Coordinates of C-alpha atoms in Angstrom, one line a residue:
X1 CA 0.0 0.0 0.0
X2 CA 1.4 3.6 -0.8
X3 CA 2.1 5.8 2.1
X4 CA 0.2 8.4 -0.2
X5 CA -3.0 6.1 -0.5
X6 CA -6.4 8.0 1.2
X7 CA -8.0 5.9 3.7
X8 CA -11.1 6.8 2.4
X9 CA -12.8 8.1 -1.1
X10 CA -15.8 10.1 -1.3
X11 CA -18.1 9.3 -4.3
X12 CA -20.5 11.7 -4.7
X13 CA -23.3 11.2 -7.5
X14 CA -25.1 14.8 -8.2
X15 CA -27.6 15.5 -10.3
X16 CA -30.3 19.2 -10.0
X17 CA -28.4 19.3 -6.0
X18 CA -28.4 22.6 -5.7
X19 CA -28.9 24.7 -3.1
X20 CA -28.7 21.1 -1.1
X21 CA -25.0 20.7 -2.3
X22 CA -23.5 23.3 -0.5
X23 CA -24.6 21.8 2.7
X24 CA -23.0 18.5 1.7
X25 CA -19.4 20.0 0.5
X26 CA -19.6 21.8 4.2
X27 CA -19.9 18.7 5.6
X28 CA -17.2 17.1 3.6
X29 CA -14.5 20.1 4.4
X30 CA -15.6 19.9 8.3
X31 CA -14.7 15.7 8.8
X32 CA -12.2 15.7 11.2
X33 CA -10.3 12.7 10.0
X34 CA -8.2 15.3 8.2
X35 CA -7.6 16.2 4.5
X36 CA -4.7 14.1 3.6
X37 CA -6.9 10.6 4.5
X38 CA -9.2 11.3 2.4
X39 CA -10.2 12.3 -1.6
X40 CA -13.4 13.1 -3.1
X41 CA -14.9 11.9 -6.6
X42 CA -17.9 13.5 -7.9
X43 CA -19.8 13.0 -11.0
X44 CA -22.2 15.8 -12.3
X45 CA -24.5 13.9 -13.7
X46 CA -26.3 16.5 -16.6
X47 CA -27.3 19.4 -14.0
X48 CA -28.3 22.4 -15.5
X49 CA -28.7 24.3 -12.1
X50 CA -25.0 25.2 -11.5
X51 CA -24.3 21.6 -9.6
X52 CA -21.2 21.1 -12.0
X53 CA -19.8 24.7 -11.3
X54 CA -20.2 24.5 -7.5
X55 CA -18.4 20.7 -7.2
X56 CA -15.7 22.6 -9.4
X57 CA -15.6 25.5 -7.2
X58 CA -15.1 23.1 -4.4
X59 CA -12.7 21.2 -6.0
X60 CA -10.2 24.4 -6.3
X61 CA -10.8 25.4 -2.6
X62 CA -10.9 22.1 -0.9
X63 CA -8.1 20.8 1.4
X64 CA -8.3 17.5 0.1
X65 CA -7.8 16.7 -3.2
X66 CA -11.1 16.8 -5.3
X67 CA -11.7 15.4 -9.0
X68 CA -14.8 16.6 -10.3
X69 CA -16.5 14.6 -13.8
X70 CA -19.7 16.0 -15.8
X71 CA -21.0 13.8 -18.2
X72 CA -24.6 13.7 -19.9
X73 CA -27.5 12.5 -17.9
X74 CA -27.3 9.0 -17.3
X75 CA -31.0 8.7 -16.1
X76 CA -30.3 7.6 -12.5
X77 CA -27.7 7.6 -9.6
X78 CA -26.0 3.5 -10.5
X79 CA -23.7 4.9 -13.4
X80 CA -22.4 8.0 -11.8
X81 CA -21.4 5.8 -8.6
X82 CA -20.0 3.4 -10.5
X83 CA -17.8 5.6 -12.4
X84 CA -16.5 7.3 -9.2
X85 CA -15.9 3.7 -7.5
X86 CA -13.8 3.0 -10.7
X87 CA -11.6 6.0 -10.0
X88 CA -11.5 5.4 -6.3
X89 CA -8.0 4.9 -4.8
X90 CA -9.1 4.7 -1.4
X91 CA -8.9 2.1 1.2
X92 CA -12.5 2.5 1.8
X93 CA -15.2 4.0 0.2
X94 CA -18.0 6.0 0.8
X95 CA -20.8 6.9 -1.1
X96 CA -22.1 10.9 -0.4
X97 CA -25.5 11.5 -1.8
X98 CA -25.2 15.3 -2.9
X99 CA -28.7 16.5 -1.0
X100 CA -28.1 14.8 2.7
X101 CA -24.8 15.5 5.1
X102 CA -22.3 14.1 7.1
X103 CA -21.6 14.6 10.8
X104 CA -18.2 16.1 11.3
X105 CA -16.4 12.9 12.3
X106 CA -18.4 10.3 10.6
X107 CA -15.4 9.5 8.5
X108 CA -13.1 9.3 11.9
X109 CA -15.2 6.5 13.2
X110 CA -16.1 4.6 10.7
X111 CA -12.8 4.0 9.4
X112 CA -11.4 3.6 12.8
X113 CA -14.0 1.0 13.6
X114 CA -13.2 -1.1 10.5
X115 CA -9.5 -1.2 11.2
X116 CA -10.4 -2.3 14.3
X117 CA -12.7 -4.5 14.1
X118 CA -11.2 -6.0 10.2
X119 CA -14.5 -5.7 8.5
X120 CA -15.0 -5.0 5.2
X121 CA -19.0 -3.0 5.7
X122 CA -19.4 -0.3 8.4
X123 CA -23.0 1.0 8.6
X124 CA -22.9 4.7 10.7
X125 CA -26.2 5.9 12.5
X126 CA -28.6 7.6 10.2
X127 CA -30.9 10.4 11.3
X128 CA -33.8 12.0 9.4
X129 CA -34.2 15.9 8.2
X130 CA -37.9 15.9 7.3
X131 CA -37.8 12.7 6.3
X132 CA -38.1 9.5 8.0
X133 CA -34.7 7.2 8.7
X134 CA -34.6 4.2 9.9
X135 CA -33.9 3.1 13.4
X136 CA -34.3 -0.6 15.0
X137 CA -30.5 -1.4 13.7
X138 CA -29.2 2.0 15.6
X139 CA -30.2 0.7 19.3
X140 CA -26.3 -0.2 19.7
X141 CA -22.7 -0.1 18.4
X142 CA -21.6 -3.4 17.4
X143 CA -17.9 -4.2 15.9
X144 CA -19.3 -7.5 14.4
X145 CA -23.0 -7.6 13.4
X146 CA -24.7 -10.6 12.2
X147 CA -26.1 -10.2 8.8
X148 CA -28.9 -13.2 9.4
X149 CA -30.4 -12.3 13.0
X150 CA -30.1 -8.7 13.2
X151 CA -32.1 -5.6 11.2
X152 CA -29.0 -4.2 9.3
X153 CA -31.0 -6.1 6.2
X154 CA -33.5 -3.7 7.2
X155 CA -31.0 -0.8 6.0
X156 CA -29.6 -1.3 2.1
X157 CA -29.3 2.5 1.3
X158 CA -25.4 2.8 -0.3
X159 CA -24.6 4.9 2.6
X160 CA -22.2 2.8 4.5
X161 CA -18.4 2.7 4.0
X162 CA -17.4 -0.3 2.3
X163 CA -14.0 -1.8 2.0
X164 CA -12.9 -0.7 -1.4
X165 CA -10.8 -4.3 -1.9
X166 CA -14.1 -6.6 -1.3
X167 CA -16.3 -4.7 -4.1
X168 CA -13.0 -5.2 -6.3
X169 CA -12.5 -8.8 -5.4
X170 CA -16.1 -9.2 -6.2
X171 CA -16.7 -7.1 -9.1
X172 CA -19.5 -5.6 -6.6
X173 CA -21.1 -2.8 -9.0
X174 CA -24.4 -0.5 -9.0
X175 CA -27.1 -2.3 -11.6
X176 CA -27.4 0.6 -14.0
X177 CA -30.5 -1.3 -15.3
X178 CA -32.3 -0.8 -12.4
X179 CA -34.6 2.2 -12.0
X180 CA -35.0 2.1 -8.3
X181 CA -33.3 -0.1 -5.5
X182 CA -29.9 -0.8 -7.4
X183 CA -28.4 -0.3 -3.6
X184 CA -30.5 -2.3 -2.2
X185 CA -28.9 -5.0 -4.2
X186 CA -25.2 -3.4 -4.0
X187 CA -25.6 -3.6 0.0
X188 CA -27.1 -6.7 0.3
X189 CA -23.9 -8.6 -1.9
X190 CA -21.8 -7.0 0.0
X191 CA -23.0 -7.7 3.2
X192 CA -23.4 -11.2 2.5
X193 CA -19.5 -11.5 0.5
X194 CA -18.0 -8.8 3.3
X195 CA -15.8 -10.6 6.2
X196 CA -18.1 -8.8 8.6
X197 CA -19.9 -5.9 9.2
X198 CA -19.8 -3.3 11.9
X199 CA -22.1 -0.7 13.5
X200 CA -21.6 2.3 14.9
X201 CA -24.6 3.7 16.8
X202 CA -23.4 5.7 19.4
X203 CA -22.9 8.5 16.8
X204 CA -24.8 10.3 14.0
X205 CA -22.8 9.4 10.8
X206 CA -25.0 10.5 8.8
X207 CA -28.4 12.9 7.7
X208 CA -30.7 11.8 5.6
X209 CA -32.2 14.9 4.0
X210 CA -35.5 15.3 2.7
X211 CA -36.2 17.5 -0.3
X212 CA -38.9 19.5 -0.5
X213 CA -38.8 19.9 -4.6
X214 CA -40.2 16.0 -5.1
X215 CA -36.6 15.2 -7.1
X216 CA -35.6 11.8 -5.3
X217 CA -35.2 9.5 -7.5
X218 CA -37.2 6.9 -5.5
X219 CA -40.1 9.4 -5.1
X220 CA -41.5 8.2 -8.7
X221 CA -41.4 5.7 -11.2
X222 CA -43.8 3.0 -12.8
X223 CA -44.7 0.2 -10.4
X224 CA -43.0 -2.5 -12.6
X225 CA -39.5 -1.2 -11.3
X226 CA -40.4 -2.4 -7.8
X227 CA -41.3 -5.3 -8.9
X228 CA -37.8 -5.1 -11.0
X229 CA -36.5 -4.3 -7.9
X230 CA -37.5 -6.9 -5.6
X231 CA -36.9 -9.5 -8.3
X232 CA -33.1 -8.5 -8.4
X233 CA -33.0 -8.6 -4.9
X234 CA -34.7 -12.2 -4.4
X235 CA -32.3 -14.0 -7.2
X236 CA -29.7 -12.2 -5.2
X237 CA -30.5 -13.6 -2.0
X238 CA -31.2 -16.9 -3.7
X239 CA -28.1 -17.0 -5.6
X240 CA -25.9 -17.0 -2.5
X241 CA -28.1 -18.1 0.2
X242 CA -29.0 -21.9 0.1
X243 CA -32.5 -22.5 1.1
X244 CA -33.7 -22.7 4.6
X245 CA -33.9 -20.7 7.8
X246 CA -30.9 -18.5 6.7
X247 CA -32.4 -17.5 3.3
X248 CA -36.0 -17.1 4.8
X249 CA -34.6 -14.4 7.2
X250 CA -32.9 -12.1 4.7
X251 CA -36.3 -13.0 2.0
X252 CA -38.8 -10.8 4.8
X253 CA -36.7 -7.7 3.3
X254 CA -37.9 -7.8 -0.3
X255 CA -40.7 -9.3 0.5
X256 CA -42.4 -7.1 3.5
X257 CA -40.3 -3.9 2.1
X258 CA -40.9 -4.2 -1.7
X259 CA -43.4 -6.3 -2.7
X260 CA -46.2 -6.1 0.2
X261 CA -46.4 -2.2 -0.5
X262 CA -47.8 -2.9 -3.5
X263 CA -51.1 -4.6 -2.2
X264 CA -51.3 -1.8 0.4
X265 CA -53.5 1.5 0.5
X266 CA -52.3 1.9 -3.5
X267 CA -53.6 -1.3 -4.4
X268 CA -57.2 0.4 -3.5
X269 CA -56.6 3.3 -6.0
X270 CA -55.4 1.1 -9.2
X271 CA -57.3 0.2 -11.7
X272 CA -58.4 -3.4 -12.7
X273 CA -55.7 -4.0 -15.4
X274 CA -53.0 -2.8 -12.9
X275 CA -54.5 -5.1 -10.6
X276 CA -53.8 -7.7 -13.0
X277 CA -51.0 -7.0 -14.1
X278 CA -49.3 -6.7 -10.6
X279 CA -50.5 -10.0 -9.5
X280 CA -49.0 -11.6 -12.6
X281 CA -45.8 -10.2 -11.8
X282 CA -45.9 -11.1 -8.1
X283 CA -46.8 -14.8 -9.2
X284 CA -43.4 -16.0 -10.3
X285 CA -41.9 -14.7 -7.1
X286 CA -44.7 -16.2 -5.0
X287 CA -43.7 -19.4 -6.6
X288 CA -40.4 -19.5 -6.3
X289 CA -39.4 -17.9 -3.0
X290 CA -42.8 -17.9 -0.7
X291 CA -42.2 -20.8 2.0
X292 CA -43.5 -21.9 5.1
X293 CA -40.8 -20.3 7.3
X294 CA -41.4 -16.8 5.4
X295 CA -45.0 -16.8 6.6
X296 CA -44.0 -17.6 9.5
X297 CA -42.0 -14.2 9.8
X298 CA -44.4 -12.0 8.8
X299 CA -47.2 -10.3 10.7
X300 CA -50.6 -11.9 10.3
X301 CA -52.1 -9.1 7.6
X302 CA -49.1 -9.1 5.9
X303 CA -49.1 -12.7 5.6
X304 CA -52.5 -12.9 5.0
X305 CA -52.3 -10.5 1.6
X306 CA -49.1 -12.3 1.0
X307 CA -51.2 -15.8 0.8
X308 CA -53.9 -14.3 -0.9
X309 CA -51.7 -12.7 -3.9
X310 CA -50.2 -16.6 -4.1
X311 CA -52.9 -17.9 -4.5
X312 CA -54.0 -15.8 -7.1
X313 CA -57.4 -14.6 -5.0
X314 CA -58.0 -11.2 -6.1
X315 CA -62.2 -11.6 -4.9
X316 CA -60.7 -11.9 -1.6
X317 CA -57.5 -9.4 -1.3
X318 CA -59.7 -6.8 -2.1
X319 CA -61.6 -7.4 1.3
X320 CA -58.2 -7.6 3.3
X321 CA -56.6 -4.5 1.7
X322 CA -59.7 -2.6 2.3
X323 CA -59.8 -3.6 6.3
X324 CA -56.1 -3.0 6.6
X325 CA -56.0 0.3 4.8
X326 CA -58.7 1.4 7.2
X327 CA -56.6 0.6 10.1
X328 CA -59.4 -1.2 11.6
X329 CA -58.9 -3.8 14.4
X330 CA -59.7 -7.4 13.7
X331 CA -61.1 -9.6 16.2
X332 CA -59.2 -11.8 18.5
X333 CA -60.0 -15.5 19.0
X334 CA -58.0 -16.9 22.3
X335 CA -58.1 -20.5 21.6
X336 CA -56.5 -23.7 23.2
X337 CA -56.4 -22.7 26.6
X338 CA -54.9 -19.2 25.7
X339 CA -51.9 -20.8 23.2
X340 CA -53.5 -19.9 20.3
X341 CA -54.1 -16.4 18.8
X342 CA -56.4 -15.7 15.6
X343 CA -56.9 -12.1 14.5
X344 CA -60.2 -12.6 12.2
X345 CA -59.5 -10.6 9.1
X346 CA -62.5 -11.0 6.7
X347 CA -62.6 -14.3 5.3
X348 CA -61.2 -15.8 8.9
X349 CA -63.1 -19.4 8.6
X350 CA -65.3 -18.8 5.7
X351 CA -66.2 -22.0 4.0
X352 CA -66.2 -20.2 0.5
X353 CA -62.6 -18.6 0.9
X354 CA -61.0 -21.7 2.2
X355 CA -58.5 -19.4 3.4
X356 CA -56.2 -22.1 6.0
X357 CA -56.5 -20.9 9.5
X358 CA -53.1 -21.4 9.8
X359 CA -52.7 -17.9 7.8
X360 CA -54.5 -16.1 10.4
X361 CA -52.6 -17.8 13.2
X362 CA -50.0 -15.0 15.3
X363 CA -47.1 -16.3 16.2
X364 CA -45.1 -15.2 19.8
X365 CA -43.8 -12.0 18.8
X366 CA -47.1 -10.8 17.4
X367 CA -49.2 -12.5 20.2
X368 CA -47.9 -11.5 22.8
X369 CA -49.8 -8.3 23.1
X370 CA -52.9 -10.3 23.0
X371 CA -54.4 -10.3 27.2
X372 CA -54.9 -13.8 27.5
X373 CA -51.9 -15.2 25.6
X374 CA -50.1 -17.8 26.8
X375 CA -46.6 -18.7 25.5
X376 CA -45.4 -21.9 25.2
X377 CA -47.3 -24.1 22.8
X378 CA -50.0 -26.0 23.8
X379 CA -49.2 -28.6 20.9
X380 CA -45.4 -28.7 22.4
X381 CA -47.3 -29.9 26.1
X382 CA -49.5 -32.4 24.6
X383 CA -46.5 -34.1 22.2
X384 CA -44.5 -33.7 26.0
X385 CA -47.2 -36.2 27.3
X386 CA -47.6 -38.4 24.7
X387 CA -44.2 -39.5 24.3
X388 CA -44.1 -41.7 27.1
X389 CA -47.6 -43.3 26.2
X390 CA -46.3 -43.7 22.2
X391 CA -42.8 -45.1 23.4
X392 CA -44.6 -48.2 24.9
X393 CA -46.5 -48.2 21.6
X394 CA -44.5 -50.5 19.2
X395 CA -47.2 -50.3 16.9
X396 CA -46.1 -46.8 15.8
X397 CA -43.9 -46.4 13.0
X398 CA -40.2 -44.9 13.5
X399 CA -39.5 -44.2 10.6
X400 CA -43.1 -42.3 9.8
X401 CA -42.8 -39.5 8.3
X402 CA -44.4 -36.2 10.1
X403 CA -47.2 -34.4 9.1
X404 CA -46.7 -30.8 7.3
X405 CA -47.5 -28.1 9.8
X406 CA -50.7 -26.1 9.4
X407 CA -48.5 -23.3 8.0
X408 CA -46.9 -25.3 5.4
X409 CA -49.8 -27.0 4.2
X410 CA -51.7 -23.2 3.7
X411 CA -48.7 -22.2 1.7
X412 CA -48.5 -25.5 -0.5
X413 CA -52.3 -25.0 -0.9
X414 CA -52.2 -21.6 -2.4
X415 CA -49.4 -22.9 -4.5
X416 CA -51.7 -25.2 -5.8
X417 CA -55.1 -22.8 -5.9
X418 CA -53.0 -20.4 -7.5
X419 CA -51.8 -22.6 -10.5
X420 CA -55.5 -24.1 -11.3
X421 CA -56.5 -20.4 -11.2
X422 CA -54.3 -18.3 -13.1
X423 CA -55.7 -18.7 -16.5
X424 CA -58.3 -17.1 -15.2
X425 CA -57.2 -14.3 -12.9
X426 CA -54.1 -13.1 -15.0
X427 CA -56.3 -12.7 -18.2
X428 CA -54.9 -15.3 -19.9
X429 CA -51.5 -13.7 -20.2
X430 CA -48.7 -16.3 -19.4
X431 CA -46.9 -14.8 -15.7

């Protein structure tokens, strides 16, 4: 490594920043890790409202050396990043978008805490400016965070300093295809290819501005890009995470965060061919990725939508998104001596829906607000008692093979339901 090598580089993606840009810049000249540790690479992406002339203006004033590249509109923030991570010299980088800030010695501790620590992804506390941010993964500083069991899968922004050698090794790259959550996918690889990653939470890295002139880039778009974009994300996961419990943890993201908006409150306002059309593009995914232990992870509406756009049920998801959207209360049935929550959505035990009550069944986390719960299942007591009574039994099989759960048998159902019904709820369009 040469003694003259930054720790860190900068990437900064601009495109219309202004006047949001000179708060950034400030808060690039005011890290206190010092000018000679790091350099800055930022890509004017076609402004026309003097972005390019203030990132040059910076450039000649700026302790730190500063390379400044404007280029045609590109159409979205993937190819401007990836042209400044191609010019990055850095041990690290970091990616700056051009409307939010840094706090002064974000830099300072996140590179300190990956020396430390050796990993190769630090995430730095995020804080909103009239905009939400989010927050479960903040609640403590961790030097070694795991990627399965905690909520950092909650945060895939490109806001994170990365270990520049990893995304090298791994020919990690921003999807320029992508209209909308190419870091989401970015993040994600590296997480799961990075030789650990970090948190530090006991400081505000980072401020996540919100704009008040509608140009995010995330703000808009047709609602086949998130569909695009949870796609990418779920062969991603896929790709690198065999099946099972491990791949059904990191699978809630793209599922609850990407796919379940779209049979929320904006599901009421779309038309009937949008309808359609969205659940033909949520089939394939429904097929391929939507298990038992997924379900099982989810909150019971979510789930319950989730079952009911595998299944191809439009007549009934209508119902559900309604009662949801109206943030109404469902009713709550306390059965088996307290071990068993329902929450009654519409359609809860309604011989035409055949909707499984296992769908409708809370599990611990969500039941346990429910007066009356009891945890600890009653099932688990009764199998307790009965194995002394089946071991004198020689009658019973060994080798037998269990029954599915309730759970898995509701999810190979609408598997089924949904593929004797999609001719006719997709309007005969192959999905």
């Amino acid at each position: 490594m040469s003694e003259t090598q930054p720790d860190v580089t900068v990437i900064i993606g601009a495109y219309e920043a202004m006047p949001y840009l000179v708060d950034c810049l400030a808060s690039v000249e005011a890290q206190t890790i010092g000018p000679e540790r790091v350099e800055v690479i930022a890509v004017d992406d076609g402004s026309t409202d003097g972005t390019g002339e203030c990132l040059e203006e910076f450039a000649a004033r700026a302790a730190m050396p500063v390379k400044v590249i404007r280029q045609e509109n590109s159409g979205g923030p993937s190819g401007p990043r990836n042209i400044g991570l191609g010019m990055a010299t850095g041990r690290y980088v970091f990616f700056l978008d051009a409307d939010d800030r840094l706090g002064a010695e974000a830099l300072e501790r996140l590179v300190a805490m990956a020396d430390e620590a050796g990993t190769d992804v630090v995430l730095g506390r995020v804080e909103g400016v009239n905009r939400n941010a989010p927050k479960s993964m903040w609640r403590r500083t961790v030097k070694r965070a795991d990627v399965f069991s905690s909520n950092i899968k909650f945060t895939l922004s490109a806001q994170k300093l990365f270990r520049r050698s990893l995304l090298e090794r791994h020919g990690i790259r921003f999807d320029e295809s992508l209209y909308t959550g190419e870091d989401a996918l970015f993040t994600m690889e590296a997480y799961l290819r990075a030789d650990g990653v970090s948190v530090v939470a006991d400081y505000t890295c980072y401020y996540l501005v919100g704009r008040t002139d509608g140009k995010h880039v995330t703000q808009g778009g047709d609602y086949t890009h998130r569909f695009d974009s949870a796609r990418a994300l779920m062969r991603l996961i896929a790709g690198l995470v065999p099946e099972g419990e491990k791949r059904e943890k990191l699978m809630v993201r793209p599922f609850r965060v990407t796919l379940l908006p779209q049979f929320g409150p904006r599901y009421l306002e779309d038309g009937e061919e949008v309808r359609r059309h969205k659940l033909e593009l949520a089939g394939p995914l429904m097929d391929a990725y939507w298990t038992e232990g997924l379900a099982r992870r989810l909150k019971v509406h979510e789930r319950l939508r989730l079952h009911l756009v595998a299944a191809r049920r439009p007549d009934l998801l209508l119902d559900v998104v309604e009662f949801v959207a109206a943030e109404k209360e469902p009713p709550v049935r306390l059965e088996k001596g307290g071990t068993r929550v329902y929450f009654a959505y519409p359609h809860f035990r309604k011989r035409r829906a055949r909707v499984p009550d296992a769908v409708y069944l809370a599990e611990p986390p969500e039941a346990r607000g429910v007066p009356g719960y009891r945890e600890g299942s009653g099932e688990a007591d009764a199998k307790a008692k009965a194995a002394p009574a089946a071991a004198a039994k020689p009658s019973v099989k060994p080798s037998a093979k269990r029954k599915p759960s309730l759970l898995r048998r509701a999810v190979r159902k609408a598997r089924k339901w949904g593929r004797s019904r999609r001719p006719q709820t997709v309007g005969g369009r192959s999905s």
